Coordinates of N, CA and C in Angstrom, one line a residue:
M295 N 52.9 -147.8 -21.3 CA 51.8 -147.8 -21.6 C 50.4 -148.6 -21.8
H296 N 49.3 -148.0 -21.3 CA 47.8 -149.1 -21.2 C 47.4 -149.4 -22.1
I297 N 47.8 -149.1 -22.9 CA 47.0 -149.3 -24.3 C 48.3 -150.4 -25.2
K298 N 47.5 -151.9 -25.9 CA 48.1 -152.5 -26.4 C 47.6 -152.6 -28.3
K299 N 47.8 -152.8 -29.0 CA 47.3 -153.5 -30.7 C 46.3 -154.6 -30.4
G300 N 45.3 -154.2 -30.9 CA 44.1 -154.9 -30.5 C 42.8 -155.0 -29.8
D301 N 43.5 -154.2 -28.9 CA 42.4 -153.3 -27.9 C 41.0 -152.5 -28.2
K302 N 40.1 -152.9 -27.8 CA 38.9 -152.2 -28.3 C 38.6 -150.5 -27.4
V303 N 38.9 -149.2 -27.8 CA 39.1 -148.5 -27.6 C 37.9 -147.4 -27.8
Q304 N 38.1 -146.3 -26.7 CA 36.9 -145.6 -26.8 C 37.6 -143.6 -26.4
I305 N 37.6 -143.2 -27.6 CA 38.0 -141.7 -27.2 C 37.6 -141.0 -26.4
I306 N 38.3 -139.9 -25.6 CA 37.1 -139.5 -24.4 C 37.6 -138.0 -24.9
S307 N 38.9 -137.3 -25.8 CA 38.5 -135.9 -25.9 C 38.9 -135.8 -27.1
G308 N 38.3 -134.8 -28.1 CA 38.5 -134.2 -29.2 C 37.8 -134.3 -30.2
E309 N 38.1 -134.2 -31.3 CA 37.1 -134.2 -32.5 C 36.4 -135.5 -32.3
Y310 N 36.9 -136.3 -32.3 CA 36.4 -138.0 -32.2 C 35.7 -138.0 -30.9
K311 N 35.6 -137.6 -30.3 CA 35.2 -137.9 -28.6 C 33.9 -139.0 -29.0
G312 N 34.0 -139.9 -28.0 CA 32.8 -141.2 -28.4 C 33.1 -142.0 -29.2
H313 N 33.9 -142.2 -30.2 CA 34.2 -142.8 -31.2 C 34.8 -144.7 -30.4
V314 N 34.2 -145.3 -30.9 CA 34.8 -146.7 -30.2 C 35.7 -147.2 -31.6
G315 N 36.8 -147.9 -31.3 CA 36.9 -148.5 -32.7 C 38.6 -149.3 -31.8
E316 N 38.9 -150.3 -32.8 CA 40.1 -151.2 -33.1 C 41.5 -150.1 -32.5
V317 N 42.2 -150.7 -31.9 CA 44.0 -149.5 -32.2 C 44.4 -151.2 -33.0
L318 N 44.8 -149.9 -34.6 CA 45.7 -150.8 -35.2 C 47.2 -150.8 -35.3
K319 N 47.8 -149.9 -34.4 CA 49.0 -149.3 -33.9 C 49.1 -148.8 -33.0
A320 N 50.6 -149.4 -32.1 CA 50.4 -148.2 -30.9 C 52.1 -148.1 -31.1
F321 N 52.6 -146.9 -30.4 CA 54.0 -146.3 -30.4 C 54.2 -146.0 -28.9
P322 N 54.5 -147.1 -28.1 CA 55.1 -146.4 -26.7 C 56.2 -145.6 -26.6
K323 N 57.1 -145.1 -27.5 CA 58.3 -144.5 -27.1 C 57.5 -143.0 -27.2
T324 N 56.5 -142.5 -27.9 CA 55.7 -141.0 -28.5 C 55.1 -141.2 -27.4
N325 N 54.1 -142.4 -26.9 CA 53.1 -142.6 -26.7 C 51.6 -142.2 -27.4
R326 N 52.0 -142.6 -28.4 CA 50.4 -142.5 -29.5 C 49.9 -143.8 -30.1
V327 N 48.7 -143.7 -30.1 CA 47.9 -144.8 -31.0 C 47.4 -144.4 -31.9
I328 N 46.9 -145.4 -33.2 CA 46.0 -145.3 -34.3 C 45.0 -146.2 -34.1
V329 N 43.6 -145.1 -33.9 CA 42.3 -146.0 -34.0 C 41.5 -146.1 -35.3
E330 N 41.1 -147.0 -35.3 CA 40.2 -147.7 -36.7 C 39.3 -146.3 -36.5
G331 N 39.1 -145.4 -37.8 CA 38.0 -144.6 -38.1 C 38.5 -143.3 -37.1
A332 N 39.5 -143.5 -37.0 CA 39.8 -141.8 -36.1 C 40.8 -141.3 -36.7
N333 N 40.9 -139.8 -36.7 CA 41.6 -138.7 -37.0 C 41.9 -139.5 -38.5
V334 N 41.2 -139.4 -39.2 CA 41.3 -139.6 -40.6 C 42.0 -138.3 -41.2
Q335 N 43.0 -138.3 -42.2 CA 43.4 -137.9 -42.7 C 43.9 -138.1 -44.1
I336 N 43.8 -137.1 -45.3 CA 43.9 -137.5 -46.5 C 45.0 -136.9 -46.9
K337 N 45.7 -137.8 -47.4 CA 47.0 -138.0 -48.6 C 47.0 -137.6 -50.4
H338 N 47.5 -136.9 -50.7 CA 47.2 -136.6 -51.9 C 48.8 -137.4 -52.4
Q339 N 48.6 -138.1 -53.2 CA 49.3 -139.5 -54.1 C 49.6 -138.9 -55.4
K340 N 50.9 -138.6 -56.2 CA 51.1 -138.5 -57.4 C 51.4 -139.8 -58.1
A341 N 50.7 -139.9 -59.6 CA 51.1 -141.1 -60.0 C 52.7 -141.5 -60.0
T342 N 52.9 -142.8 -59.8 CA 54.6 -142.4 -59.7 C 55.1 -143.3 -61.5
T343 N 53.9 -143.3 -62.7 CA 54.9 -143.7 -63.7 C 53.7 -143.2 -64.4
M344 N 53.8 -143.0 -65.7 CA 53.1 -142.6 -67.0 C 52.1 -143.5 -66.9
G345 N 51.0 -143.3 -67.1 CA 49.7 -143.6 -66.6 C 48.9 -144.7 -65.5
G346 N 49.7 -144.2 -64.2 CA 49.6 -145.1 -62.9 C 48.6 -144.2 -62.2
E347 N 48.5 -144.6 -61.2 CA 47.1 -144.1 -60.4 C 48.1 -142.8 -59.4
S348 N 46.5 -142.3 -59.6 CA 47.1 -140.6 -58.3 C 45.6 -140.4 -57.8
G349 N 45.6 -140.0 -56.9 CA 43.9 -139.3 -56.0 C 44.9 -139.0 -54.9
R350 N 43.1 -139.2 -53.8 CA 43.4 -139.0 -52.4 C 43.4 -140.3 -51.8
L351 N 44.2 -140.4 -50.7 CA 44.3 -141.7 -49.7 C 43.6 -141.0 -48.0
E352 N 42.8 -141.9 -47.8 CA 42.2 -141.6 -46.2 C 43.7 -142.5 -45.6
Q353 N 44.1 -142.2 -44.6 CA 44.4 -142.9 -43.6 C 44.2 -142.7 -42.2
N354 N 44.4 -143.2 -41.2 CA 44.3 -142.9 -39.8 C 45.6 -142.5 -39.3
G355 N 45.2 -141.3 -39.0 CA 46.2 -140.4 -38.2 C 46.7 -140.8 -36.4
P356 N 47.9 -141.0 -36.2 CA 48.2 -141.1 -34.6 C 47.4 -140.4 -33.7
I357 N 46.9 -140.4 -32.3 CA 46.3 -139.9 -31.4 C 46.9 -140.2 -29.8
D358 N 47.1 -139.1 -29.1 CA 47.7 -139.4 -27.7 C 47.1 -140.7 -27.1
A359 N 47.9 -141.2 -26.6 CA 47.5 -142.8 -26.1 C 46.1 -142.4 -24.4
S360 N 46.5 -141.0 -23.7 CA 45.9 -140.3 -22.9 C 44.6 -140.0 -23.2
N361 N 44.1 -139.5 -24.0 CA 43.2 -139.2 -24.9 C 42.2 -140.6 -24.8
V362 N 42.7 -142.0 -24.7 CA 41.7 -143.1 -24.8 C 42.0 -143.8 -23.9
L363 N 40.5 -144.5 -23.3 CA 40.2 -145.5 -22.6 C 39.6 -146.6 -23.2
L364 N 40.1 -147.7 -22.8 CA 40.0 -149.1 -22.5 C 38.1 -149.5 -22.8
Y365 N 37.7 -150.1 -23.6 CA 36.2 -149.8 -23.6 C 35.6 -151.7 -23.1
S366 N 34.6 -151.4 -22.0 CA 34.2 -152.3 -21.2 C 33.0 -153.0 -22.2
E367 N 32.8 -153.9 -22.5 CA 31.3 -154.5 -23.0 C 30.7 -154.5 -21.9
E368 N 30.7 -154.8 -20.7 CA 29.8 -154.8 -19.6 C 28.9 -153.4 -19.8
L369 N 29.6 -152.6 -19.2 CA 29.2 -151.1 -19.1 C 29.2 -150.5 -20.2
K370 N 29.5 -151.0 -21.4 CA 29.8 -150.3 -22.5 C 29.7 -148.6 -22.9
K371 N 31.0 -148.6 -22.2 CA 31.6 -147.5 -22.1 C 33.1 -147.7 -21.6
G372 N 33.9 -146.3 -22.1 CA 35.5 -146.6 -21.3 C 35.5 -146.6 -20.1
V373 N 36.7 -147.2 -19.6 CA 36.9 -147.4 -18.4 C 38.2 -147.3 -18.1
R374 N 38.5 -146.7 -16.7 CA 39.8 -146.5 -15.9 C 40.3 -148.2 -15.7
T375 N 41.9 -148.4 -16.0 CA 42.4 -149.5 -15.6 C 43.1 -149.3 -14.9
G376 N 43.7 -150.4 -14.1 CA 44.5 -150.7 -13.2 C 45.4 -151.9 -13.5
I377 N 46.3 -152.2 -12.9 CA 47.1 -153.7 -12.8 C 47.6 -154.0 -11.7
V378 N 46.8 -155.8 -12.0 CA 46.9 -156.8 -10.4 C 47.9 -157.8 -11.2
Y379 N 48.2 -158.6 -10.1 CA 49.3 -159.5 -10.5 C 48.3 -161.1 -10.1
E380 N 48.6 -161.7 -11.1 CA 48.0 -163.1 -11.2 C 49.0 -164.1 -11.5
N381 N 49.4 -165.0 -10.8 CA 50.4 -166.0 -11.1 C 51.6 -165.4 -11.0
G382 N 52.0 -164.4 -11.0 CA 53.2 -163.7 -11.1 C 53.2 -162.9 -12.6
K383 N 52.2 -162.8 -13.3 CA 51.8 -161.8 -14.5 C 51.0 -160.9 -14.2
K384 N 51.4 -159.4 -15.1 CA 50.3 -158.5 -14.8 C 49.2 -158.9 -15.7
V385 N 48.1 -158.5 -15.2 CA 46.9 -158.3 -16.0 C 46.1 -157.0 -15.6
R386 N 45.8 -156.5 -16.8 CA 44.5 -155.0 -16.5 C 43.7 -155.3 -16.4
K387 N 43.0 -154.8 -15.2 CA 41.5 -155.1 -14.8 C 41.0 -153.5 -14.2
S388 N 39.4 -153.4 -14.9 CA 38.9 -152.4 -14.5 C 39.0 -151.6 -13.5
K389 N 38.5 -150.6 -13.2 CA 38.6 -149.9 -12.0 C 37.4 -149.9 -11.2
K390 N 35.9 -150.1 -12.3 CA 34.6 -150.2 -11.4 C 34.3 -151.7 -11.2
T391 N 34.4 -152.5 -12.2 CA 34.2 -153.9 -12.5 C 35.7 -155.1 -12.3
D392 N 35.5 -156.0 -12.4 CA 36.6 -156.8 -12.4 C 36.9 -157.3 -13.3
E393 N 36.2 -156.8 -14.6 CA 36.3 -157.1 -16.0 C 38.0 -157.2 -16.0
K394 N 38.3 -158.4 -16.6 CA 40.0 -158.3 -17.1 C 40.0 -158.2 -18.4
F395 N 41.8 -157.4 -19.1 CA 41.7 -157.3 -20.3 C 42.5 -158.3 -21.2
D396 N 43.3 -158.4 -20.4 CA 44.4 -159.8 -20.7 C 43.8 -161.1 -21.0

């Protein structure tokens, strides 16, 4: 998967198209990510005890990793990335510029 936790990404399709946010969690097995402020879902919670709190909780739901691109601070938009090897380590690099993300 080309996205990791903590990456700044831009959503390229769907209801939140154009939204820029940080990846809070990544699920490589299902190829999904949770982006801060995107795909907000409301969960209704019952009170667990007598007099406990109940209400509506907002949670960020997962979206498919193919719908996000790494965000380039240089270009101020999402960019496609490739992998190059430096000193035997994989490094993610922008296809348009030589900006490195690792």
